[in-house]
CSV table of C-alpha atoms and ligand atoms in Angstrom, one decimal:
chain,number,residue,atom,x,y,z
C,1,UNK,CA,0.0,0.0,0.0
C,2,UNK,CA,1.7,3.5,-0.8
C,3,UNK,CA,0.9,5.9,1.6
C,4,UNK,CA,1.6,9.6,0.3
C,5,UNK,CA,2.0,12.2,3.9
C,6,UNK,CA,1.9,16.0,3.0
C,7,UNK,CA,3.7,18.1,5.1
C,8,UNK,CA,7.4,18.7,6.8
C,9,UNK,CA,7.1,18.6,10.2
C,10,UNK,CA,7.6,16.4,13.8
C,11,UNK,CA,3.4,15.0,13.5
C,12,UNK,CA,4.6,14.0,9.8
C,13,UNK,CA,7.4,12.5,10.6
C,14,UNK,CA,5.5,10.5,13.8
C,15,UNK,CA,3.2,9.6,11.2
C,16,UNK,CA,5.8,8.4,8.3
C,17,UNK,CA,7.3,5.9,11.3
C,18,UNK,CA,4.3,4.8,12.6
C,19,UNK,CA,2.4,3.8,9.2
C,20,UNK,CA,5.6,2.2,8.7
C,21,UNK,CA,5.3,-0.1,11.2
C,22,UNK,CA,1.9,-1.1,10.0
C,23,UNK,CA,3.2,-3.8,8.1
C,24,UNK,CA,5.3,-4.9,5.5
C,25,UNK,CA,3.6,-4.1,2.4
C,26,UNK,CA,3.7,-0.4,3.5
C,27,UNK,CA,5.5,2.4,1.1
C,28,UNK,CA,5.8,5.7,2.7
C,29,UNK,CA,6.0,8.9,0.0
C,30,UNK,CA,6.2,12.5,1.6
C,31,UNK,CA,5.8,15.9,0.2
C,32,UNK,CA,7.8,17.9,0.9
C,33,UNK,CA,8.7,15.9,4.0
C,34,UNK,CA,12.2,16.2,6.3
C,35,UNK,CA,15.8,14.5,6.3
C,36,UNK,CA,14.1,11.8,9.3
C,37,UNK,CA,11.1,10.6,6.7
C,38,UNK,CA,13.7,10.8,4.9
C,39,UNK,CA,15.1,7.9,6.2
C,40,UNK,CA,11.9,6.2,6.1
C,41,UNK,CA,10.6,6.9,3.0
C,42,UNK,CA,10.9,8.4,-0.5
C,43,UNK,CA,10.4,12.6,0.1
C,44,UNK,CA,9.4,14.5,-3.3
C,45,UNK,CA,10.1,18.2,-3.5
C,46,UNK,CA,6.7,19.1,-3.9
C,47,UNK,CA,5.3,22.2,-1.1
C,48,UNK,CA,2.4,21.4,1.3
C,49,UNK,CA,0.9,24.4,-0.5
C,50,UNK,CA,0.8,23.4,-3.9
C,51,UNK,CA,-2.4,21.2,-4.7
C,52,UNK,CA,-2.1,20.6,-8.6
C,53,UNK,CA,1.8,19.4,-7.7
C,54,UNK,CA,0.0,17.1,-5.3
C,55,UNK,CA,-2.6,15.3,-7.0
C,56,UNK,CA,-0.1,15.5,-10.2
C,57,UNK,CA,2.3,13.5,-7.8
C,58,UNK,CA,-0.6,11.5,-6.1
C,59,UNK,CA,-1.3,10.1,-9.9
C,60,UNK,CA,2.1,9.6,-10.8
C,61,UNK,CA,3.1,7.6,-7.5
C,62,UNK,CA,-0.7,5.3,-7.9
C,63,UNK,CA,-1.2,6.8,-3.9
C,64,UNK,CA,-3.3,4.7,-2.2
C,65,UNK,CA,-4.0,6.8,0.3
C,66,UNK,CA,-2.8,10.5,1.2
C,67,UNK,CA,-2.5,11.6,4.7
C,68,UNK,CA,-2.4,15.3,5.2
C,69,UNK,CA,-0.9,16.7,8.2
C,70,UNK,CA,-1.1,20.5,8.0
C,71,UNK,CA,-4.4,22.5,8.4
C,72,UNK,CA,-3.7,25.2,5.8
C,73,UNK,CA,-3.6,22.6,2.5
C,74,UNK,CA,-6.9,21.3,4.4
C,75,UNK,CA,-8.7,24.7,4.9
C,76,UNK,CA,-7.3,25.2,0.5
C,77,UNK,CA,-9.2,22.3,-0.3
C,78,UNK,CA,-6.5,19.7,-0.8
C,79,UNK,CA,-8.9,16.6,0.1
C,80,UNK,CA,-11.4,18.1,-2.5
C,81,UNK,CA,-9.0,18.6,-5.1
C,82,UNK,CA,-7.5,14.8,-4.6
C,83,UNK,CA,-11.6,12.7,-3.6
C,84,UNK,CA,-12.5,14.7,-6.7
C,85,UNK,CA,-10.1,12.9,-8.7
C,86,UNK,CA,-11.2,9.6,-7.1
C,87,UNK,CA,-8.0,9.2,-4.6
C,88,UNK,CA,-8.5,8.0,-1.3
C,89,UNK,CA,-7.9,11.1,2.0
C,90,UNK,CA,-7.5,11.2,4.7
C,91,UNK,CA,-8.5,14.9,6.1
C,92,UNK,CA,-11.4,17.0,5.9
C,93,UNK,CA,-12.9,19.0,2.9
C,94,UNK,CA,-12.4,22.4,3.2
C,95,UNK,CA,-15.7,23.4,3.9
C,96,UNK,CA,-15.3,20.7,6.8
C,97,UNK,CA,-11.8,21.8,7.7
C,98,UNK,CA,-13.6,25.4,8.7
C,99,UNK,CA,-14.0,23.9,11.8
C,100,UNK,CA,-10.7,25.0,12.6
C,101,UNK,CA,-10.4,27.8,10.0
C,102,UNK,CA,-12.4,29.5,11.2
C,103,UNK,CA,-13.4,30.6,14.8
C,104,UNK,CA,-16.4,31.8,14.4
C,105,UNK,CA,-17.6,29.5,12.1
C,106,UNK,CA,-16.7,26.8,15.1
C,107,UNK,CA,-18.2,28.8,17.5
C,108,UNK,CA,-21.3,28.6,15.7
C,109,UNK,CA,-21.7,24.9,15.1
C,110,UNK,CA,-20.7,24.3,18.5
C,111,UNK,CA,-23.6,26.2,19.3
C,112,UNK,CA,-25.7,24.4,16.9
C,113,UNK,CA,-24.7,21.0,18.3
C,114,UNK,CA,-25.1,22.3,22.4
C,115,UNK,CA,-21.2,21.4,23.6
C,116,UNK,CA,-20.0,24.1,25.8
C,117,UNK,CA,-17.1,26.6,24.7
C,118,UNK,CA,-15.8,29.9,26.2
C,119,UNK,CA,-18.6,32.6,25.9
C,120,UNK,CA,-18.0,35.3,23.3
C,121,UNK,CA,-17.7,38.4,25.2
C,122,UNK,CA,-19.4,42.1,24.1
C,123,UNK,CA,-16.8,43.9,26.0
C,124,UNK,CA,-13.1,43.9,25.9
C,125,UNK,CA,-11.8,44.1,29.0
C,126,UNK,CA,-9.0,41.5,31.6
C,127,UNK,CA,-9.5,39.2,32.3
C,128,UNK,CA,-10.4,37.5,28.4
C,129,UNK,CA,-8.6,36.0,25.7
C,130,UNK,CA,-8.2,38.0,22.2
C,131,UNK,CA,-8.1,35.8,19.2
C,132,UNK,CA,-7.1,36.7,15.7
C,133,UNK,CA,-9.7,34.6,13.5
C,134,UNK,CA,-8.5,32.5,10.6
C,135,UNK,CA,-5.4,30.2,10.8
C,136,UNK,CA,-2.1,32.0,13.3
C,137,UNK,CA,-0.4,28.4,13.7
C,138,UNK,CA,-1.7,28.6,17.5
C,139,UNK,CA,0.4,32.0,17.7
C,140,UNK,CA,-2.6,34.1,17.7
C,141,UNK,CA,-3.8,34.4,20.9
C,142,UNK,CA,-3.5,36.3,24.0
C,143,UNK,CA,-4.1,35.8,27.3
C,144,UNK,CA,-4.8,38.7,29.2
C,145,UNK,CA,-5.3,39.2,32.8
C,146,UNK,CA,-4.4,42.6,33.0
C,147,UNK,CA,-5.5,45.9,31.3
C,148,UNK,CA,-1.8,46.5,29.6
C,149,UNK,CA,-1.9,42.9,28.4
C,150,UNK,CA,-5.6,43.6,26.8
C,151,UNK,CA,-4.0,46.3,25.0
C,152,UNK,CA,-1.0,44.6,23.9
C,153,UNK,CA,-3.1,41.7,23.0
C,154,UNK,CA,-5.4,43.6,21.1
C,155,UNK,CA,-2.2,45.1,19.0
C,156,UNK,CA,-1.0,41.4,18.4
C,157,UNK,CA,-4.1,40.2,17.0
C,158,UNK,CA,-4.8,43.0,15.0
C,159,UNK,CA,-1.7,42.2,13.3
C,160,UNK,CA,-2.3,39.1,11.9
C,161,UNK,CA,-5.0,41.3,9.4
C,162,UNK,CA,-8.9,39.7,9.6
C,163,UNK,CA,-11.4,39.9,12.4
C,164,UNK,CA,-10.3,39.4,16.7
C,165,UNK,CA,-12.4,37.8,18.5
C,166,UNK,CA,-12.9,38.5,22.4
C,167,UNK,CA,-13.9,35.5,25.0
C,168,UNK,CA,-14.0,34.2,28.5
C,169,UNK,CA,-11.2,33.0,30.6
C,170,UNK,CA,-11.3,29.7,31.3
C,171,UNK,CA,-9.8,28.4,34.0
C,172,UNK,CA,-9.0,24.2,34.8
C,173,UNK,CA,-6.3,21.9,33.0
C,174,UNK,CA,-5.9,21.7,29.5
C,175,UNK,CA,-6.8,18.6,27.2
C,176,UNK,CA,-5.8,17.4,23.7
C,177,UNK,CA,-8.4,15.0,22.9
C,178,UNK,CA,-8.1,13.3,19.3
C,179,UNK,CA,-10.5,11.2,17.4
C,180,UNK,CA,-10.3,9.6,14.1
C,181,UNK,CA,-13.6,9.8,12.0
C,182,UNK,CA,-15.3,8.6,9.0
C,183,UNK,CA,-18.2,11.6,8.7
C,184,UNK,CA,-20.3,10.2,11.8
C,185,UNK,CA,-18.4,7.4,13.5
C,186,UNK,CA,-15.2,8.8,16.2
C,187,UNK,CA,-12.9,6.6,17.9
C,188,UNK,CA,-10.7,8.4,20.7
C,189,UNK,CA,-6.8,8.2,20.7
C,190,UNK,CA,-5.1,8.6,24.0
C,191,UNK,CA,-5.6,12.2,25.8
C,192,UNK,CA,-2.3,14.2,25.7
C,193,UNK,CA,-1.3,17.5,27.2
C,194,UNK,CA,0.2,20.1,25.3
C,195,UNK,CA,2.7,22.7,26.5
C,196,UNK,CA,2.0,26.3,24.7
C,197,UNK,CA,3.7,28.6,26.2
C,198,UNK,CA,7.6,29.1,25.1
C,199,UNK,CA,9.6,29.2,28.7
C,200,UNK,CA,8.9,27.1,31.6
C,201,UNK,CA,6.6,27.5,34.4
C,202,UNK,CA,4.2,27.8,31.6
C,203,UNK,CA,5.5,31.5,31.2
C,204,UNK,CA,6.3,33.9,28.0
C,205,UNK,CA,4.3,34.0,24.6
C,206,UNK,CA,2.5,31.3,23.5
C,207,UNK,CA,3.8,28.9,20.5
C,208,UNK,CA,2.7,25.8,18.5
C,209,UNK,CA,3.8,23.7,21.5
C,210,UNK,CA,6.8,23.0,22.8
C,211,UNK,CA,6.3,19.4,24.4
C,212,UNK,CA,3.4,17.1,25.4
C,213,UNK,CA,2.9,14.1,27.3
C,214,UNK,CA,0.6,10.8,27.3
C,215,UNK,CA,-1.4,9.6,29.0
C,216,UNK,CA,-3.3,12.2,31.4
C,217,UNK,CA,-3.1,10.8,34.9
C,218,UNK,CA,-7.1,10.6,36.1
C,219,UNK,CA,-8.1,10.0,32.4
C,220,UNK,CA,-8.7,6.4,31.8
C,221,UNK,CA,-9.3,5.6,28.0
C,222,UNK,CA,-13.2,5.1,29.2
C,223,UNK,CA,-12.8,8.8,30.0
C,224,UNK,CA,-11.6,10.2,26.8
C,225,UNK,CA,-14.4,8.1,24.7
C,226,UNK,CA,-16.7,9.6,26.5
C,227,UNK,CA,-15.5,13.3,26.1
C,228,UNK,CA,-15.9,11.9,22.7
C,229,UNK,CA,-19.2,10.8,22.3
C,230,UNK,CA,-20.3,13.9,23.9
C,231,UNK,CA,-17.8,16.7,22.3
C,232,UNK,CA,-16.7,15.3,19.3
C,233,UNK,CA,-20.1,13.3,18.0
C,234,UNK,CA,-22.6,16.0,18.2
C,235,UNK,CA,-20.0,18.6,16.2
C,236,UNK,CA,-19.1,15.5,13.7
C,237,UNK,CA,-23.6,15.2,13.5
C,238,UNK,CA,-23.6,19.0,12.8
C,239,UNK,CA,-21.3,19.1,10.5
C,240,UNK,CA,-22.8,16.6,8.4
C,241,UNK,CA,-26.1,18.3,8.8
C,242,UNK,CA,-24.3,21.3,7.4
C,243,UNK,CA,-23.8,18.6,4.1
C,244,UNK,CA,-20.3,19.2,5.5
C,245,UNK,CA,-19.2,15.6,7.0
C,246,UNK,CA,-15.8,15.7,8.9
C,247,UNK,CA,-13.9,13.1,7.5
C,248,UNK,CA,-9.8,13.0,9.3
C,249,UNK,CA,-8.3,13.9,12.7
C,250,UNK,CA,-11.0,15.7,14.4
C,251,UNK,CA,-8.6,17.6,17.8
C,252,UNK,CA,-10.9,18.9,20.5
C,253,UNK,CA,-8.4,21.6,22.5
C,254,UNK,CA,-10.6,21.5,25.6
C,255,UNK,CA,-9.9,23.2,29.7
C,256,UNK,CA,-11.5,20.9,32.5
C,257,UNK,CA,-13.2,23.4,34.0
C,258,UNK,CA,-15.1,23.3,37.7
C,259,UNK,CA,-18.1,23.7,35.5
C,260,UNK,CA,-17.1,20.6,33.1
C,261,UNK,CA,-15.1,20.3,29.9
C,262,UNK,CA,-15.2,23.0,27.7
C,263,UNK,CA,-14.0,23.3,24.3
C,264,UNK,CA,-11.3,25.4,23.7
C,265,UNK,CA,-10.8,25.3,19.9
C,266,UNK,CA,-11.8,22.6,17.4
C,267,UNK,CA,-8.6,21.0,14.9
C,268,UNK,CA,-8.9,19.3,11.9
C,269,UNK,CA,-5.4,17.4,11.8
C,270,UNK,CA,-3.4,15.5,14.3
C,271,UNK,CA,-1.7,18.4,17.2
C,272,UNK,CA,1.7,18.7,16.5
C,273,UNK,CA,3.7,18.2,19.1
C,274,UNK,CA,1.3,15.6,21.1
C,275,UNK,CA,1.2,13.4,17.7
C,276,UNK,CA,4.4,12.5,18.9
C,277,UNK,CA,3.4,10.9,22.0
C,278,UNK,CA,-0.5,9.7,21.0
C,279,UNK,CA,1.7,7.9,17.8
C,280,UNK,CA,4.4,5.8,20.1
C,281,UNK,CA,1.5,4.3,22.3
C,282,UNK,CA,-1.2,3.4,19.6
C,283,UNK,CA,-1.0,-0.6,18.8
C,284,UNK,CA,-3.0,-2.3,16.1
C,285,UNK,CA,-3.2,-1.4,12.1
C,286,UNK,CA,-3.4,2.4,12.2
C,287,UNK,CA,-2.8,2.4,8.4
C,288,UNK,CA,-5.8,0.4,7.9
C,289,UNK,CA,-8.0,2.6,10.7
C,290,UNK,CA,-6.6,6.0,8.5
C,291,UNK,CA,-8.1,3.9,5.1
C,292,UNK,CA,-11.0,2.8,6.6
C,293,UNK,CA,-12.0,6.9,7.7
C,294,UNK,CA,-11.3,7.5,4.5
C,295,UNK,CA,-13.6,5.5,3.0
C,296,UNK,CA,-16.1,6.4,5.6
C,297,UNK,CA,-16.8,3.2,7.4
C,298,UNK,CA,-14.8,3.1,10.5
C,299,UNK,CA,-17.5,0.6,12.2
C,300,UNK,CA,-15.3,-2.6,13.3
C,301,UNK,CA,-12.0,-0.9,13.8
C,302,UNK,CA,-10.5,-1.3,17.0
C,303,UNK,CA,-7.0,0.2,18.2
C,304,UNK,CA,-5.3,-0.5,21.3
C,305,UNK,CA,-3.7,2.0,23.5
C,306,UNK,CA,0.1,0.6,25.6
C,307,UNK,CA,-0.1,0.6,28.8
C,308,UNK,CA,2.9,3.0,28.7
C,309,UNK,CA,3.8,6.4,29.4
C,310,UNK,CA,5.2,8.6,26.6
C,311,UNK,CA,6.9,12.8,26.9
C,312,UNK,CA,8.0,14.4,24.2
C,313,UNK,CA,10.7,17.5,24.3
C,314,UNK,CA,10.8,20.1,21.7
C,315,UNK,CA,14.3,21.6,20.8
C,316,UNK,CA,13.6,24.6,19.2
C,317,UNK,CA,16.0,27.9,17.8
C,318,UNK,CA,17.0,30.7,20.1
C,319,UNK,CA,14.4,32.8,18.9
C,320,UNK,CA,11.2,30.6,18.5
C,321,UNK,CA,8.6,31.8,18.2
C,322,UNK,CA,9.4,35.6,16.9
C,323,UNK,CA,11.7,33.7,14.2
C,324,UNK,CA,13.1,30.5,13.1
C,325,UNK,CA,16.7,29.2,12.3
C,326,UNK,CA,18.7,28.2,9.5
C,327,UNK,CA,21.5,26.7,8.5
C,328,UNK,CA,22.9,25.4,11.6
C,329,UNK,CA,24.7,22.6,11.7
C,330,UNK,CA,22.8,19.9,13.9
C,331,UNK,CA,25.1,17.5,15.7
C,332,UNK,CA,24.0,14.3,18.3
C,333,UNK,CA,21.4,13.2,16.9
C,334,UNK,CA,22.6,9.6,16.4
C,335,UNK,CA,23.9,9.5,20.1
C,336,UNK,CA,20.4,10.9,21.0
C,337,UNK,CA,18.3,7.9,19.7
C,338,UNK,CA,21.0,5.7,21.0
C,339,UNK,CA,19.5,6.9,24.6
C,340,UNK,CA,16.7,5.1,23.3
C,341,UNK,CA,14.6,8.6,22.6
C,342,UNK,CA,13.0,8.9,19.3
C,343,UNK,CA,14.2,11.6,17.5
C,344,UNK,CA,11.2,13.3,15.1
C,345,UNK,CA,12.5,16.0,12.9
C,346,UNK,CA,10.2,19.1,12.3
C,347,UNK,CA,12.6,21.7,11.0
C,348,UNK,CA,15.4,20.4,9.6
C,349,UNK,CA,17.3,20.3,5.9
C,350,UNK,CA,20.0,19.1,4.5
C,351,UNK,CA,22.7,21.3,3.4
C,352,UNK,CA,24.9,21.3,0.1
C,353,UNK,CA,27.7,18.9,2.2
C,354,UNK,CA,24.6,16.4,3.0
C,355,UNK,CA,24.9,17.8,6.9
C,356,UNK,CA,21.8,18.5,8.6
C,357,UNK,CA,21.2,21.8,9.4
C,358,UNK,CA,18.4,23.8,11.3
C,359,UNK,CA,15.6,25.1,9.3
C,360,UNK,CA,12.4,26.6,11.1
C,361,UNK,CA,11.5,27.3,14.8
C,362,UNK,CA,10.5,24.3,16.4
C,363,UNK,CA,13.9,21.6,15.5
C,364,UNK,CA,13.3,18.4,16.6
C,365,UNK,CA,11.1,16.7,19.1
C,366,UNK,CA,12.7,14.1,20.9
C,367,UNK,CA,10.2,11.4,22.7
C,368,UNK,CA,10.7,9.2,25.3
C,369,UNK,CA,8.3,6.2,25.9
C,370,UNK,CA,8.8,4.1,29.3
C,371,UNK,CA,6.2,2.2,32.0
C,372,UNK,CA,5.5,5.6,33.6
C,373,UNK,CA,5.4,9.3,32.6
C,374,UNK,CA,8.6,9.6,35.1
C,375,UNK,CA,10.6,6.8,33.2
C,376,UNK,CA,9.6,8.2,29.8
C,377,UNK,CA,10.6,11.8,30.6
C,378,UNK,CA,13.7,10.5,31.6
C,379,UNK,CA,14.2,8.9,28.1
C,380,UNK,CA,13.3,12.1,26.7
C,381,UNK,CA,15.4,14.2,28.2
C,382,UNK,CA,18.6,12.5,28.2
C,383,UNK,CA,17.8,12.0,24.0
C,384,UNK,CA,17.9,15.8,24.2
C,385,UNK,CA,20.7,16.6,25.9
C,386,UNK,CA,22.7,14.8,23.3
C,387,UNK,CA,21.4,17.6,20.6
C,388,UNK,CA,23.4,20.3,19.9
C,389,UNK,CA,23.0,23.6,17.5
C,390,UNK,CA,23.6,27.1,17.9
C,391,UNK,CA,21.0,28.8,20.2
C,392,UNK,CA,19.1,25.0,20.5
C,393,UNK,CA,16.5,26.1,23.4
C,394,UNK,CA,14.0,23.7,25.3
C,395,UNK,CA,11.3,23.9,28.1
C,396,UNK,CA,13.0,21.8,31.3
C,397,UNK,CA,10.0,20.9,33.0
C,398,UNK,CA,8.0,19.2,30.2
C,399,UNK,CA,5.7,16.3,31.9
C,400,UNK,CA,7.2,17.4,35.4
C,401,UNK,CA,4.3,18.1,37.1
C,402,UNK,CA,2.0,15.3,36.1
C,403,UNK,CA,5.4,13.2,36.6
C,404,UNK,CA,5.4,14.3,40.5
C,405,UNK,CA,2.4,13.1,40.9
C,406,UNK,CA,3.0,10.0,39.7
C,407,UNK,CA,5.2,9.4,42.2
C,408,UNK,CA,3.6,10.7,45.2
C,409,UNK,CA,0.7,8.2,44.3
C,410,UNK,CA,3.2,5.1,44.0
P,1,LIG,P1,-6.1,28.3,20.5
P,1,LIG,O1,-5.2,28.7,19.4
P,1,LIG,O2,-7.5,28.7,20.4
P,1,LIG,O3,-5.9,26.8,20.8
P,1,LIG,O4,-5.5,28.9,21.8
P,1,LIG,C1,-4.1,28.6,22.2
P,1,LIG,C2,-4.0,28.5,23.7
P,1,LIG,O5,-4.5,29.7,24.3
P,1,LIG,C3,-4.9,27.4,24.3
P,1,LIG,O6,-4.2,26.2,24.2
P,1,LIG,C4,-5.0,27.9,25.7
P,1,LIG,O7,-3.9,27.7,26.5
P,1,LIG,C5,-5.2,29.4,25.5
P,1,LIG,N1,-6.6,29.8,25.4
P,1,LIG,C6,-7.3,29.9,24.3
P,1,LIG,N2,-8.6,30.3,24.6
P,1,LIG,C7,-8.7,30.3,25.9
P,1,LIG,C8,-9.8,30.6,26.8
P,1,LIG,N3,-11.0,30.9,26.4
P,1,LIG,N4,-9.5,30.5,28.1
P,1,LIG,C9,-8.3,30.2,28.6
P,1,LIG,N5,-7.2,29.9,27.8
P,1,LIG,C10,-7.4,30.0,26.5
P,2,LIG,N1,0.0,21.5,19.7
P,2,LIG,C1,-1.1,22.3,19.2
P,2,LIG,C2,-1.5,22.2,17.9
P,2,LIG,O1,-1.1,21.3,17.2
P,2,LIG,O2,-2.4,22.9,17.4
């Protein structure tokens, strides 16, 4: 079965590895893909952007099924473009894929389908969240709590162009919740908690994630399919009321709240970084649950979840988020995943000497899978500590908390 993955990044590369693994008859091509699906597979210079190259390449290649990682080719219409022209996809039409790319088109069906989300306030004033709407690669939010940070916040989303949008502060622990589905069926991956903000402590700007850990201790997998059948099934009915059905990775962003779950934002692709801890701990055909979504009939798919512990440690440039790198030379990386780690690249290239070199914000993400979230963090982290690059910067206390409290509970 050839498998085409669009897109560049860490969730792409988890992917390229894990569909691997789902037998022996698997082919991996990636466009544009990264030096580590690289390794795995064949990677075709064709942009994530460019939907023509990709269905010219789809053809050419006989794909069997394309996996499409990034939301922006999703919100263009690349799984359109490609069911049009009778190829299997997995990932949502555009008109489906609005669910993320747009924020007031979410709020709206959530509405429609009666699962709570943060109220949209008339007033701007702290404490709210400002939201540029449209697609700001999770860096177009603010968090404000104070009147200066309103105003600030109210700069920042103005600059990304388009409407803001002003709501509620919610306050609990937040949730990534995935579930794969075929247009009405959803089957829930392991929970995973994201880490937004740049620095630790949970402190400076918010980014596209700089670590993540699975599972969530006091969410059994019972748990999670239930925040499914209640979050993600009524959107996935109101969607295909809409003659919109959501076919692909349907990622409820949600806050436990005291008042219950609440839904942060809706995505319509795998989270990038917590892909690379949901992927590790999935067992069972995962190529053939993707196909099966595709062809809308998920009903008889079953996929187990290890009874392990995954964290995963982005190593990102001196200056992520304001900027990425390039053209730094990236050295450890084999003495890294001898640690054991796994070692997903999500900006990288390969330089005219066939060295590989730094080449966006977020680097690498380097996961760790062990019995425990205390054992897997330690994997993790000492696979990072073997990276090296000029200004290479990660958060120290990914998974620390949760990993505590582990511990204090035997
Ligand atoms: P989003 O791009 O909507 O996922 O927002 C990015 C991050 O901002 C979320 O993961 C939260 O940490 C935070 N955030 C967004 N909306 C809210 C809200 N209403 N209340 C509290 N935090 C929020
Ligand atoms: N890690 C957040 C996201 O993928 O949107």
């Amino acid at each position: 079965m050839k498998v085409l993955l669009v897109g560049s990044g860490g969730r792409e590369h988890a992917l390229a590895w894990r569909l691997a693994r789902s037998g022996p008859h698997v082919e991996i091509h990636a466009a544009p893909g990264n030096p580590g699906i690289a390794r795995i597979g064949h990677c075709h210079p064709v942009r994530s952007d460019d939907l023509e190259g990709l269905l010219d390449l789809a053809r050419q290649l006989r794909i069997d099924l394309v996996v499409v990682g990034p939301e922006a080719p999703l919100v263009a219409g690349l799984a359109d473009v490609l069911r049009h022209a009778g190829i299997a996809v997995f990932g949502p039409s555009a008109a489906a894929a609005q669910i993320e790319g747009s924020k007031g088109f979410a709020k709206d069906v959530l509405l429609a389908a009666g699962v709570p989300t943060a109220r949209t306030l008339a007033r701007v004033e702290a404490p709210c969240v400002i939201k540029a709407d449209g697609l700001a690669a999770g860096k177009g939010v603010f968090v404000c709590t104070t009147a200066a940070e309103v105003e600030a916040g109210l700069q920042g989303a103005a600059a990304f162009g388009g409407e803001i949008v002003v709501e509620e502060l919610l306050i609990g622990s937040e949730l990534s919740l995935f579930a794969l589905c075929d247009g009405t069926r959803a089957i829930a991956l392991t929970p995973a908690q994201d880490f937004k903000r740049a620095y630790d402590g949970d402190t400076g700007p918010n980014t596209g994630g700089m670590g993540a850990y699975s599972p969530v201790p006091g969410i059994s997998r019972a748990d999670a399919q239930q925040l499914v059948d209640t979050i993600h099934l009524p959107v996935l009915e109101e969607l295909a009321r809409r003659g919109s059905p959501f076919v692909g990775l349907l990622y409820a962003g949600l806050m436990l709240t005291a008042d219950g779950p609440r839904v942060i934002e809706f995505n319509a692709r795998f989270g990038d970084p917590e892909t690379q801890v949901v992927l590790p701990l999935l067992e069972g055909d995962l190529l053939g649950a993707l196909a099966a979504a595709a062809a809308g009939d998920l009903s008889g798919v079953e996929l187990g979840i290890a009874s392990a512990a995954a964290v995963t440690v982005v190593v990102a440039g001196g200056d992520y988020p304001a900027r990425g790198d390039s053209g730094s030379e990236i050295t450890g990386l084999d003495a890294a995943e001898a640690t054991g780690a796994l070692v997903f690249h999500a900006g990288t290239a390969h330089d005219a000497e066939h060295r590989i070199v730094t080449n966006g914000g977020r680097v690498l993400t380097v996961t760790g899978v062990g019995a425990n979230l205390a054992a897997a963090r330690a994997v993790a982290y000492a696979g990072v500590e073997q990276i090296h690059f000029a200004g290479a910067r990660h958060r120290t206390d990914i998974a620390l908390i949760a990993s505590n409290k582990e511990t204090s509970h035997g």
